[in-house]
PDB file of C-alpha atoms in Angstrom:
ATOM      1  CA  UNK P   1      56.809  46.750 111.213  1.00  0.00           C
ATOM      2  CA  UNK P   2      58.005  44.104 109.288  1.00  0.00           C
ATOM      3  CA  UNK P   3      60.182  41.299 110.958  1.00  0.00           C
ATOM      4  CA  UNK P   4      62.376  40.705 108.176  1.00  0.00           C
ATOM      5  CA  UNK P   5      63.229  44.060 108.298  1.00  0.00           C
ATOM      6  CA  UNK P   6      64.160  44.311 111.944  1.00  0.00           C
ATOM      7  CA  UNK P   7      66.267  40.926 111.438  1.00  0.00           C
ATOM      8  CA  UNK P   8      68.054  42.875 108.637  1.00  0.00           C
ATOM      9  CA  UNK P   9      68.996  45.710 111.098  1.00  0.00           C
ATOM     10  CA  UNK P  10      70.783  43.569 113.661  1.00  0.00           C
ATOM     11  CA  UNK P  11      71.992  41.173 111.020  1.00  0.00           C
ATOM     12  CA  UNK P  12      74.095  44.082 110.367  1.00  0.00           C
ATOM     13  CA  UNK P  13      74.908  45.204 113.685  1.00  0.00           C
ATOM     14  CA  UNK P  14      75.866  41.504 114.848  1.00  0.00           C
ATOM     15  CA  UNK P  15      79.747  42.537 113.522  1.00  0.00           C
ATOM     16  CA  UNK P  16      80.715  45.291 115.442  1.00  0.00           C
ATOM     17  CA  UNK P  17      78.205  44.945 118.067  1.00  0.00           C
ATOM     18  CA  UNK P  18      80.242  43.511 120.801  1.00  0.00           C
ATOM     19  CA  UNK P  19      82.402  46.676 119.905  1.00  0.00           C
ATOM     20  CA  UNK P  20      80.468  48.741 122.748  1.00  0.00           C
ATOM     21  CA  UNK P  21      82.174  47.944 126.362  1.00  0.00           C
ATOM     22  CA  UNK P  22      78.527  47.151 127.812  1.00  0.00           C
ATOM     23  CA  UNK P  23      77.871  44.382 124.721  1.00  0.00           C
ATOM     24  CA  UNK P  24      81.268  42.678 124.507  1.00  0.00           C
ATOM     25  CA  UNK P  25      81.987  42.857 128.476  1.00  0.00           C
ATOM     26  CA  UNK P  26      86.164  42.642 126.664  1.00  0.00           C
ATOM     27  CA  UNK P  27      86.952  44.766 129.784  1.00  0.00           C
ATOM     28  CA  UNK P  28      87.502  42.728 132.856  1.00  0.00           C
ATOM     29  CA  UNK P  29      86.414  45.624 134.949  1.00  0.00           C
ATOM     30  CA  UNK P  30      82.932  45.949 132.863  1.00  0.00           C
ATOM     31  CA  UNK P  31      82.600  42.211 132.552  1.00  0.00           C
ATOM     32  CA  UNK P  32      83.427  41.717 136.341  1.00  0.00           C
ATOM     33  CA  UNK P  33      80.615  44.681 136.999  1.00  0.00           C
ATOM     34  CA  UNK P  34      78.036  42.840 135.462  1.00  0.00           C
ATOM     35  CA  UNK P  35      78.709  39.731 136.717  1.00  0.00           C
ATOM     36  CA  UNK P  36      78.941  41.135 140.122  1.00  0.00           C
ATOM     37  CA  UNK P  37      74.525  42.387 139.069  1.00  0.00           C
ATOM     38  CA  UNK P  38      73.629  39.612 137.413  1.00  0.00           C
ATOM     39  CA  UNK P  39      74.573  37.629 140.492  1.00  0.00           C
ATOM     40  CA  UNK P  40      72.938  39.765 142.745  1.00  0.00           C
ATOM     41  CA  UNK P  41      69.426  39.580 141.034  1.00  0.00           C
ATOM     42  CA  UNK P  42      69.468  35.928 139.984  1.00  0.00           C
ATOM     43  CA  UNK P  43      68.295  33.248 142.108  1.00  0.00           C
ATOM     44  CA  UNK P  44      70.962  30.641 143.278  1.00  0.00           C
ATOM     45  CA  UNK P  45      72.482  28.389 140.708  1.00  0.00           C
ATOM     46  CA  UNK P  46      71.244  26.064 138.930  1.00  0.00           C
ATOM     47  CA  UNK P  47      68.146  27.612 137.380  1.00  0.00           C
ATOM     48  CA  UNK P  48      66.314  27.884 134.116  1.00  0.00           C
ATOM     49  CA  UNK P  49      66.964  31.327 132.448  1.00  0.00           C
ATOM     50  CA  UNK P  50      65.284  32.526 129.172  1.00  0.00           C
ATOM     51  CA  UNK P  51      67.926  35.280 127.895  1.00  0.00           C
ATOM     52  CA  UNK P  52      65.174  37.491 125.442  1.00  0.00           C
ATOM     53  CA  UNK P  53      66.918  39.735 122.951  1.00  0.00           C
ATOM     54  CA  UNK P  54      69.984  37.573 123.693  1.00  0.00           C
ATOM     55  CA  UNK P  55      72.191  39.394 121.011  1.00  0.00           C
ATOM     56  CA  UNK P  56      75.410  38.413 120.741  1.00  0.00           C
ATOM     57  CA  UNK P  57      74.806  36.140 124.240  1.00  0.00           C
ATOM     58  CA  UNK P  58      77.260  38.168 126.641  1.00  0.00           C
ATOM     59  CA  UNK P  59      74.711  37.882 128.997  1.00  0.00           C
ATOM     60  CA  UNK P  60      73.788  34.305 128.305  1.00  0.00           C
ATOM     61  CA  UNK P  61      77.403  33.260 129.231  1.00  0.00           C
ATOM     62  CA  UNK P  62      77.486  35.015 132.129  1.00  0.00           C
ATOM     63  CA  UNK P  63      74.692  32.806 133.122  1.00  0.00           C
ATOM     64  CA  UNK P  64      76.250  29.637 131.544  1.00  0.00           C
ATOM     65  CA  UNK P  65      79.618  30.824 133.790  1.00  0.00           C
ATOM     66  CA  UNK P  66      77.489  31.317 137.053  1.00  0.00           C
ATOM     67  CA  UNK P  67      76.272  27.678 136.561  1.00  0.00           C
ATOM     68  CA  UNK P  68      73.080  28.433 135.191  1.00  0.00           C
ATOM     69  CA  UNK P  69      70.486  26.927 132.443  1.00  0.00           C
ATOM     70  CA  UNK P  70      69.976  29.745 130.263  1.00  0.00           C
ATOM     71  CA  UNK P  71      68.210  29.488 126.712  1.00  0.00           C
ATOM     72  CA  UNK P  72      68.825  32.777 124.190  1.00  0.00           C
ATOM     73  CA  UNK P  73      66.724  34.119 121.914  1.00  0.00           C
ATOM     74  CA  UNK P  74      66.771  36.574 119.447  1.00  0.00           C
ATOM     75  CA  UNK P  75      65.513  37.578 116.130  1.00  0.00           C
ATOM     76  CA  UNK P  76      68.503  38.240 114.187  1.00  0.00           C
ATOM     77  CA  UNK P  77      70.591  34.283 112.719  1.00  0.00           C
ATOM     78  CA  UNK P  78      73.620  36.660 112.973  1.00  0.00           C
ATOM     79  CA  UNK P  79      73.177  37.752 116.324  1.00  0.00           C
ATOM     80  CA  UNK P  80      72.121  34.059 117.201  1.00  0.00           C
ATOM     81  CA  UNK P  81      74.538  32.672 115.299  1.00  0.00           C
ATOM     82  CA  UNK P  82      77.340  34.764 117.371  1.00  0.00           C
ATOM     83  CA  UNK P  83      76.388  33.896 120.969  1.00  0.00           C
ATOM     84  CA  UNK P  84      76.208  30.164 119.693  1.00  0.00           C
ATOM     85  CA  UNK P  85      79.928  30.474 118.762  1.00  0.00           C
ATOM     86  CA  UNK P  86      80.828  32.734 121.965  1.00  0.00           C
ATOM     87  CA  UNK P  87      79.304  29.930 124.431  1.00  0.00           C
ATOM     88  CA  UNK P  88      81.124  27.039 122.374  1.00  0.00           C
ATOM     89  CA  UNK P  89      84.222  28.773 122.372  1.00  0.00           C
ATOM     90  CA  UNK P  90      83.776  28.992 126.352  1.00  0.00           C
ATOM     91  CA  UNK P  91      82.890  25.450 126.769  1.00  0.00           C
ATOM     92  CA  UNK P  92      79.182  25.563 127.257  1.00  0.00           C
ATOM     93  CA  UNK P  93      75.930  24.585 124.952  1.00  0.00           C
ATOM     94  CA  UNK P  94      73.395  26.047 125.850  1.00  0.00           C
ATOM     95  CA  UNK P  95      70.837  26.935 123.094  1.00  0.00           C
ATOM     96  CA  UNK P  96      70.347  30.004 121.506  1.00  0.00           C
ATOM     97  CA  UNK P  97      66.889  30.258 119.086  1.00  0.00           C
ATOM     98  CA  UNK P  98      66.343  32.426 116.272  1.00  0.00           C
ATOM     99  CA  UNK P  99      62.771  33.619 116.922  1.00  0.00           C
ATOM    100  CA  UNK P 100      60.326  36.647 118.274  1.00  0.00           C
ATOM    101  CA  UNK P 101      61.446  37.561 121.709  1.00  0.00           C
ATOM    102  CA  UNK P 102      58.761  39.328 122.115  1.00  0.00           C
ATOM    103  CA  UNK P 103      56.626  35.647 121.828  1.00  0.00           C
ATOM    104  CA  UNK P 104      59.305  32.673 122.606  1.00  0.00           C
ATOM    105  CA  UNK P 105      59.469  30.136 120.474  1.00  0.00           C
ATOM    106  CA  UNK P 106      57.369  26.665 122.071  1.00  0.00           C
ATOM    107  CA  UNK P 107      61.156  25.123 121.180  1.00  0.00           C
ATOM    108  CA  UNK P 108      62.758  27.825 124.110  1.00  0.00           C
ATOM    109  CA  UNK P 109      60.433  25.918 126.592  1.00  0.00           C
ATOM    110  CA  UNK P 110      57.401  27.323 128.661  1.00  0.00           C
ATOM    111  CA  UNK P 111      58.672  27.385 132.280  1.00  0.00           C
ATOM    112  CA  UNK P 112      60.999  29.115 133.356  1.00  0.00           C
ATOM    113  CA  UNK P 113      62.726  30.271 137.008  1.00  0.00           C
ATOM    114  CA  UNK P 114      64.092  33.663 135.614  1.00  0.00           C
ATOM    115  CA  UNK P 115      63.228  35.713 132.312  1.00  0.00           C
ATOM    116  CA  UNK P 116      65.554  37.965 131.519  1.00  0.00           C
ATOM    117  CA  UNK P 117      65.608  41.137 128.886  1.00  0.00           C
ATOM    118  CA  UNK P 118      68.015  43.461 128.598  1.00  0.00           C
ATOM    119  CA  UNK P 119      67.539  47.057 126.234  1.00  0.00           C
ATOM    120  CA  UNK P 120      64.962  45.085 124.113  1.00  0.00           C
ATOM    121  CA  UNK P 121      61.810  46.692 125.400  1.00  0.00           C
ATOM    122  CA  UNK P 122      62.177  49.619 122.962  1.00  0.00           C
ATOM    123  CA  UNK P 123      62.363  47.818 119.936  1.00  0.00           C
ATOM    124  CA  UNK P 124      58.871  45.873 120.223  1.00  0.00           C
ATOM    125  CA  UNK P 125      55.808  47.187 118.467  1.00  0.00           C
ATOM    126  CA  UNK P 126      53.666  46.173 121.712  1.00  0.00           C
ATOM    127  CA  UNK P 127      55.576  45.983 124.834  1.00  0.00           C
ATOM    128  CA  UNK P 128      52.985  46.061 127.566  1.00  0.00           C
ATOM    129  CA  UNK P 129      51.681  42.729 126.031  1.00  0.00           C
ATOM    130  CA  UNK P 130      54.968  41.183 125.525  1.00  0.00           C
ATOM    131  CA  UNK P 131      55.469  41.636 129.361  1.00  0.00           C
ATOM    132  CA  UNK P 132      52.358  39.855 129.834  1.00  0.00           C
ATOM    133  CA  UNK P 133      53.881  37.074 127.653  1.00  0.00           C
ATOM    134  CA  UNK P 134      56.582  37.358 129.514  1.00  0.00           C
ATOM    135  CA  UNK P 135      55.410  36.888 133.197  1.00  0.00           C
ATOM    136  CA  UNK P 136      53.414  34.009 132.050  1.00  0.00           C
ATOM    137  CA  UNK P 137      56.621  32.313 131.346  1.00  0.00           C
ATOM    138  CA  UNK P 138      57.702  32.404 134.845  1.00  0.00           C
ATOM    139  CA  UNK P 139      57.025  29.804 137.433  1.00  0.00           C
ATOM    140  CA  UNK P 140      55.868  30.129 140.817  1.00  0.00           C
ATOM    141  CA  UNK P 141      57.989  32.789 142.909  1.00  0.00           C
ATOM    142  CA  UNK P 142      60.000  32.985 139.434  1.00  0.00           C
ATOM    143  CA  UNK P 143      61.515  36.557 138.572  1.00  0.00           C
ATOM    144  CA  UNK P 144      61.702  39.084 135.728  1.00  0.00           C
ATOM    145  CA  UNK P 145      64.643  41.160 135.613  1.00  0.00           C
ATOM    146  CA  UNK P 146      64.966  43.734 133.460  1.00  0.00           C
ATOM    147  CA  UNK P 147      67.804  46.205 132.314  1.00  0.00           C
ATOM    148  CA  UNK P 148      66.524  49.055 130.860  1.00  0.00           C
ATOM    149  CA  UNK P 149      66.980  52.983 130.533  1.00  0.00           C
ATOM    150  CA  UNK P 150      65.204  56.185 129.039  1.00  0.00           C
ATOM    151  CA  UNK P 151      67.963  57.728 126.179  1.00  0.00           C
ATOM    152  CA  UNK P 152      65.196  60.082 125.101  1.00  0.00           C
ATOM    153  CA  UNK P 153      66.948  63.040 127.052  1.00  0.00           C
ATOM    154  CA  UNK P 154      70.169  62.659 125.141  1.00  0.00           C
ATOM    155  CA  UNK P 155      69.384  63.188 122.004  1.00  0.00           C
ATOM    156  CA  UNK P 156      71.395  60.521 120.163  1.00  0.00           C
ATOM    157  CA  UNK P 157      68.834  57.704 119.842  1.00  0.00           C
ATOM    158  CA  UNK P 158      69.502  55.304 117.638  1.00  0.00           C
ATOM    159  CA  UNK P 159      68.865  54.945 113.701  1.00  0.00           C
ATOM    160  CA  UNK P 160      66.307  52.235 112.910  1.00  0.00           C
ATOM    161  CA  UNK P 161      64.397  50.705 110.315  1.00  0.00           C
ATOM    162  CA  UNK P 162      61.251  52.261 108.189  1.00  0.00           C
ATOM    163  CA  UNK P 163      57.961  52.477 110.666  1.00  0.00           C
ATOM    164  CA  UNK P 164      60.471  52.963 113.927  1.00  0.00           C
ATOM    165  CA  UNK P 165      58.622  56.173 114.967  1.00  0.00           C
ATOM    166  CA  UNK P 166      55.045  53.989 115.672  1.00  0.00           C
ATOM    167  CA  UNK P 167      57.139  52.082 118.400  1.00  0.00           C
ATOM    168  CA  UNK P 168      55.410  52.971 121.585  1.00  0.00           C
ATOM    169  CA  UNK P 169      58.815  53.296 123.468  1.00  0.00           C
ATOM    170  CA  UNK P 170      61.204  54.123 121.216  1.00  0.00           C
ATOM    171  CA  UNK P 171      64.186  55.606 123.034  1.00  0.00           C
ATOM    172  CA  UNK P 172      63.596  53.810 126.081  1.00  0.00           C
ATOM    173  CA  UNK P 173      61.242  53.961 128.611  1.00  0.00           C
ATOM    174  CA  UNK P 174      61.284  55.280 132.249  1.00  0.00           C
ATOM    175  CA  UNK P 175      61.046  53.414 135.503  1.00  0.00           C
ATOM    176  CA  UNK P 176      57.624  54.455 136.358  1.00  0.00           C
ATOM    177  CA  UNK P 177      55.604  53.732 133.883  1.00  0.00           C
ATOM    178  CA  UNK P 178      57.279  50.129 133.162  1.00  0.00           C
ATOM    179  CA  UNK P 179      56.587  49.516 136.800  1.00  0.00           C
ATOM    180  CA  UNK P 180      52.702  50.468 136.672  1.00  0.00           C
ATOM    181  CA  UNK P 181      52.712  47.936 133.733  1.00  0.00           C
ATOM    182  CA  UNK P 182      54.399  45.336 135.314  1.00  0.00           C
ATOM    183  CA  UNK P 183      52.094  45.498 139.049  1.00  0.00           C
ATOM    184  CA  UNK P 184      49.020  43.517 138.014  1.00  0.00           C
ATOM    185  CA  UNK P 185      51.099  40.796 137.261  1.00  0.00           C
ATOM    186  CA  UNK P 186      53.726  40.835 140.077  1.00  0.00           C
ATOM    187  CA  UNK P 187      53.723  40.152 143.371  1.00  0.00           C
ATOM    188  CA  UNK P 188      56.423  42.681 144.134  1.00  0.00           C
ATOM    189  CA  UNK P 189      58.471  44.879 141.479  1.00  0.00           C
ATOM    190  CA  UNK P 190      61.711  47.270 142.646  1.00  0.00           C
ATOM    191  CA  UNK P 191      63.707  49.072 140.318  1.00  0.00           C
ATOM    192  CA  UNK P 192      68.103  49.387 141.091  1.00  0.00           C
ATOM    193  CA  UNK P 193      69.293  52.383 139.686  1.00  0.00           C
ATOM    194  CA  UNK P 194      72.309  51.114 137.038  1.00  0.00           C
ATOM    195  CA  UNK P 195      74.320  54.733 137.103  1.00  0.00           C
ATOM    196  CA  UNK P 196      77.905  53.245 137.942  1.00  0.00           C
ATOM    197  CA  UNK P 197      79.776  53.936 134.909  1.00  0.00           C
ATOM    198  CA  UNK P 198      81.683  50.950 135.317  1.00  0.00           C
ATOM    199  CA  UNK P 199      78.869  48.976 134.060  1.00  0.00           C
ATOM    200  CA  UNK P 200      79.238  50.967 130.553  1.00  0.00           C
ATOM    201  CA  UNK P 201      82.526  51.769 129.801  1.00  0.00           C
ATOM    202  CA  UNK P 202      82.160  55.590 130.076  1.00  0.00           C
ATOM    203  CA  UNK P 203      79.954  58.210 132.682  1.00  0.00           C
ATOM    204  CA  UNK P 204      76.270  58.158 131.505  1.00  0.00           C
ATOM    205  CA  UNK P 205      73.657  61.443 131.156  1.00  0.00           C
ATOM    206  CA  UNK P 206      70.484  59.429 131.321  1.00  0.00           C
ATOM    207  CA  UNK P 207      68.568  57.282 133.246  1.00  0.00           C
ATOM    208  CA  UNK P 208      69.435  52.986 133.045  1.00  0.00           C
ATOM    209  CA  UNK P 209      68.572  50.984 135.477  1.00  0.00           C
ATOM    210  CA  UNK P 210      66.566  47.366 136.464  1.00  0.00           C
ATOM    211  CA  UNK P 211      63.773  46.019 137.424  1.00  0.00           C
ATOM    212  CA  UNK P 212      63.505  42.890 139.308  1.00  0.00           C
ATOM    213  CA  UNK P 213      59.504  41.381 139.204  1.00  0.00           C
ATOM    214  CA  UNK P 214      58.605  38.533 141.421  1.00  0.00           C
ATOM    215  CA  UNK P 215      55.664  36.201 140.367  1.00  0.00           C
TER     216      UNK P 215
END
């Protein structure tokens, strides 16, 4: 798949993206919900987050807001280009990189206490070795937290660019088999079901949920 391609996609997503009540967090109920989970799987304050797939960085200033270090990145300048206005329009400044998620920029840094990924698994072309990149990132007793689901079931995945159908996990991926991928490399992995439809603006039909890996 070609990268400039993918870019393109989001690039023109980047507008309307926060439109969805689980991107934006506008709601004070949905933004309070995950605030109340991001809390809960994050070590204590202050600590060095990589935000992968960082989109428009509604995550990323949640972390910023909870008095952490996070650095986004994300493939798309538009999407980029957002969350760097969001998080200077709340006060903060922490970076945001245009760059492969999948393989971090050198400039995002190499160490990190928490990586964290939300929905991005599906887009990769090889997601088993990104989370390989990805646990290398971490230091010692350093997490991975991951928010992901499995759409498949409903039917309504979404549209994507030319090649999409080669992407091992396109439409999401199950539980299971992320957390057989994920146990060489952990020291312990659990999965939190995500089904309170708080967290996304409307009831949900399919499976979402995380997955916290400790180093």
């Amino acid at each position: 798949m070609d990268p400039q391609s993918i870019a393109s996609y989001w690039d023109a997503e980047a507008e309307t993206f926060d439109d969805e009540a689980d991107h934006g967090l506008r709601d004070l109920r949905v933004h309070a919900a995950w605030a109340g989970r991001l809390r809960s799987w994050m070590p204590g304050p202050p600590t060095d987050v990589l935000d992968l797939g960082c989109g428009t960085g509604s995550l990323t200033l949640l972390l910023a807001e909870q008095g952490h270090r996070p650095v986004g990145v994300d493939l798309s300048p538009r999407m980029a280009e957002t969350a760097r206005d969001k998080l200077a329009a709340a006060g903060f400044t922490a970076p945001v990189l245009t760059g492969d998620a999948s393989d971090p920029p050198a400039a995002a840094g190499t160490s990190f206490d928490v990586v964290l990924a939300r929905h991005l698994l599906w887009t990769l072309p090889a997601p088993e070795r990104a989370l390989r990149t990805w646990m290398s990132l971490l230091r010692p007793h350093g997490r991975l937290i991951l928010i992901e689901g499995n759409w498949q079931a409903s039917g309504d995945g979404p549209p994507y660019v030319p090649g999409a159908g080669s992407l091992p996990w396109l439409g999401g991926v199950s539980a299971e088999p992320l957390v057989e991928v994920l146990r060489p490399y952990a020291a312990s992995v659990r999965v939190e079901p995500l089904t309170d439809p708080v967290l996304w603006g409307k009831p949900i039909h399919d499976e979402r949920y995380a997955v916290i890996a400790h180093r």
